[in-house]
Amino acid sequence: MNLPDSATFERLAREAMAEIPAPFSSYLSDIVLVVEEVADPATLRALSIRDPMRLAGLYRGRPIGEKSSFDVTSYPDEIHLYRRPLLAEWMATGETLGAIIRHVVVHEVGHHFGLSDADMHALEDSAGDDD
């Protein structure tokens, strides 16, 4: 079985971001997409995660509501996708890889807008997950 490479993951993530409707999409143009095999040890330690297969995506940056025109930005906002955990989920669930990546991208975009994990779970529960 040929497993999708990093370029495929990036393409699927860009497609997912392109599906995000206006006005939200206008705040996403500067986000950098990063595809890595797994999270690095420092990231896992910072998040108190022992098993790198437990982290499929991560938003690094400052949420929109916390930004100011007076800020001096040194790093761009980033969405990290971790290929091996996403592949494992894909193989375990039978969902399409595009649907899994879309779910993670939307989740990380939620962090970009300042939503917590609890906020997003509540939204998902109230809306029903149609993926």
C-alpha positions as a Python dict, from the first residue, in 0.01 Angstrom:
ca = {
    (1, 'M'): (0, 0, 0),
    (2, 'N'): (142, 336, -102),
    (3, 'L'): (89, 580, 183),
    (4, 'P'): (18, 945, 99),
    (5, 'D'): (326, 1166, 125),
    (6, 'S'): (366, 1507, 291),
    (7, 'A'): (278, 1689, -31),
    (8, 'T'): (-58, 1508, -42),
    (9, 'F'): (-124, 1605, 320),
    (10, 'E'): (-45, 1968, 243),
    (11, 'R'): (-272, 1966, -62),
    (12, 'L'): (-560, 1818, 138),
    (13, 'A'): (-504, 2071, 417),
    (14, 'R'): (-506, 2361, 168),
    (15, 'E'): (-828, 2226, 18),
    (16, 'A'): (-980, 2213, 368),
    (17, 'M'): (-875, 2571, 438),
    (18, 'A'): (-1021, 2681, 104),
    (19, 'E'): (-1360, 2543, 216),
    (20, 'I'): (-1373, 2771, 521),
    (21, 'P'): (-1633, 3038, 445),
    (22, 'A'): (-1597, 3414, 449),
    (23, 'P'): (-1549, 3618, 659),
    (24, 'F'): (-1332, 3362, 843),
    (25, 'S'): (-1128, 3271, 538),
    (26, 'S'): (-997, 3627, 508),
    (27, 'Y'): (-802, 3573, 833),
    (28, 'L'): (-625, 3257, 714),
    (29, 'S'): (-405, 3374, 428),
    (30, 'D'): (-93, 3418, 642),
    (31, 'I'): (-112, 3082, 820),
    (32, 'V'): (177, 2853, 736),
    (33, 'L'): (96, 2483, 695),
    (34, 'V'): (364, 2248, 826),
    (35, 'V'): (350, 1871, 772),
    (36, 'E'): (577, 1662, 995),
    (37, 'E'): (595, 1292, 1067),
    (38, 'V'): (529, 1336, 1442),
    (39, 'A'): (557, 1620, 1693),
    (40, 'D'): (906, 1688, 1822),
    (41, 'P'): (995, 1590, 2182),
    (42, 'A'): (990, 1952, 2308),
    (43, 'T'): (636, 2005, 2177),
    (44, 'L'): (517, 1679, 2332),
    (45, 'R'): (674, 1773, 2667),
    (46, 'A'): (516, 2120, 2658),
    (47, 'L'): (174, 1960, 2603),
    (48, 'S'): (235, 1679, 2856),
    (49, 'I'): (188, 1417, 2585),
    (50, 'R'): (401, 1104, 2610),
    (51, 'D'): (293, 921, 2296),
    (52, 'P'): (356, 1117, 1973),
    (53, 'M'): (75, 919, 1807),
    (54, 'R'): (-175, 1102, 2032),
    (55, 'L'): (-118, 1439, 1862),
    (56, 'A'): (-253, 1480, 1507),
    (57, 'G'): (-239, 1859, 1475),
    (58, 'L'): (-132, 2175, 1651),
    (59, 'Y'): (-189, 2549, 1614),
    (60, 'R'): (110, 2766, 1699),
    (61, 'G'): (47, 3135, 1713),
    (62, 'R'): (-153, 3402, 1879),
    (63, 'P'): (-532, 3385, 1844),
    (64, 'I'): (-688, 3665, 1642),
    (65, 'G'): (-868, 3817, 1943),
    (66, 'E'): (-539, 3856, 2129),
    (67, 'K'): (-356, 4035, 1848),
    (68, 'S'): (-301, 4407, 1831),
    (69, 'S'): (-179, 4639, 1558),
    (70, 'F'): (99, 4733, 1803),
    (71, 'D'): (232, 4377, 1821),
    (72, 'V'): (575, 4302, 1687),
    (73, 'T'): (534, 3967, 1516),
    (74, 'S'): (840, 3750, 1499),
    (75, 'Y'): (685, 3422, 1385),
    (76, 'P'): (392, 3348, 1154),
    (77, 'D'): (90, 3155, 1279),
    (78, 'E'): (127, 2788, 1191),
    (79, 'I'): (-90, 2481, 1166),
    (80, 'H'): (112, 2163, 1212),
    (81, 'L'): (-21, 1834, 1081),
    (82, 'Y'): (143, 1517, 1205),
    (83, 'R'): (143, 1261, 926),
    (84, 'R'): (194, 933, 1115),
    (85, 'P'): (-88, 986, 1370),
    (86, 'L'): (-320, 1099, 1090),
    (87, 'L'): (-234, 793, 883),
    (88, 'A'): (-299, 570, 1184),
    (89, 'E'): (-641, 729, 1234),
    (90, 'W'): (-716, 693, 863),
    (91, 'M'): (-630, 323, 869),
    (92, 'A'): (-816, 259, 1196),
    (93, 'T'): (-1140, 442, 1113),
    (94, 'G'): (-1194, 386, 743),
    (95, 'E'): (-1285, 753, 699),
    (96, 'T'): (-1135, 930, 401),
    (97, 'L'): (-800, 1092, 463),
    (98, 'G'): (-943, 1419, 335),
    (99, 'A'): (-1221, 1412, 598),
    (100, 'I'): (-973, 1341, 878),
    (101, 'I'): (-737, 1618, 768),
    (102, 'R'): (-1030, 1858, 723),
    (103, 'H'): (-1147, 1786, 1079),
    (104, 'V'): (-800, 1855, 1221),
    (105, 'V'): (-750, 2169, 1010),
    (106, 'V'): (-1089, 2309, 1116),
    (107, 'H'): (-1003, 2231, 1478),
    (108, 'E'): (-670, 2415, 1454),
    (109, 'V'): (-833, 2707, 1271),
    (110, 'G'): (-1070, 2722, 1569),
    (111, 'H'): (-767, 2778, 1793),
    (112, 'H'): (-657, 3056, 1555),
    (113, 'F'): (-989, 3226, 1636),
    (114, 'G'): (-938, 3175, 2010),
    (115, 'L'): (-1163, 2876, 2070),
    (116, 'S'): (-1056, 2624, 2332),
    (117, 'D'): (-1079, 2248, 2288),
    (118, 'A'): (-1386, 2251, 2517),
    (119, 'D'): (-1549, 2524, 2304),
    (120, 'M'): (-1495, 2324, 1987),
    (121, 'H'): (-1623, 2000, 2138),
    (122, 'A'): (-1937, 2180, 2254),
    (123, 'L'): (-1988, 2324, 1904),
    (124, 'E'): (-1936, 1983, 1745),
    (125, 'D'): (-2178, 1821, 1989),
    (126, 'S'): (-2447, 2083, 1927),
    (127, 'A'): (-2406, 2078, 1548),
    (128, 'G'): (-2355, 1706, 1504),
    (129, 'D'): (-2048, 1574, 1328),
    (130, 'D'): (-2128, 1519, 961),
    (131, 'D'): (-1783, 1399, 850),
}
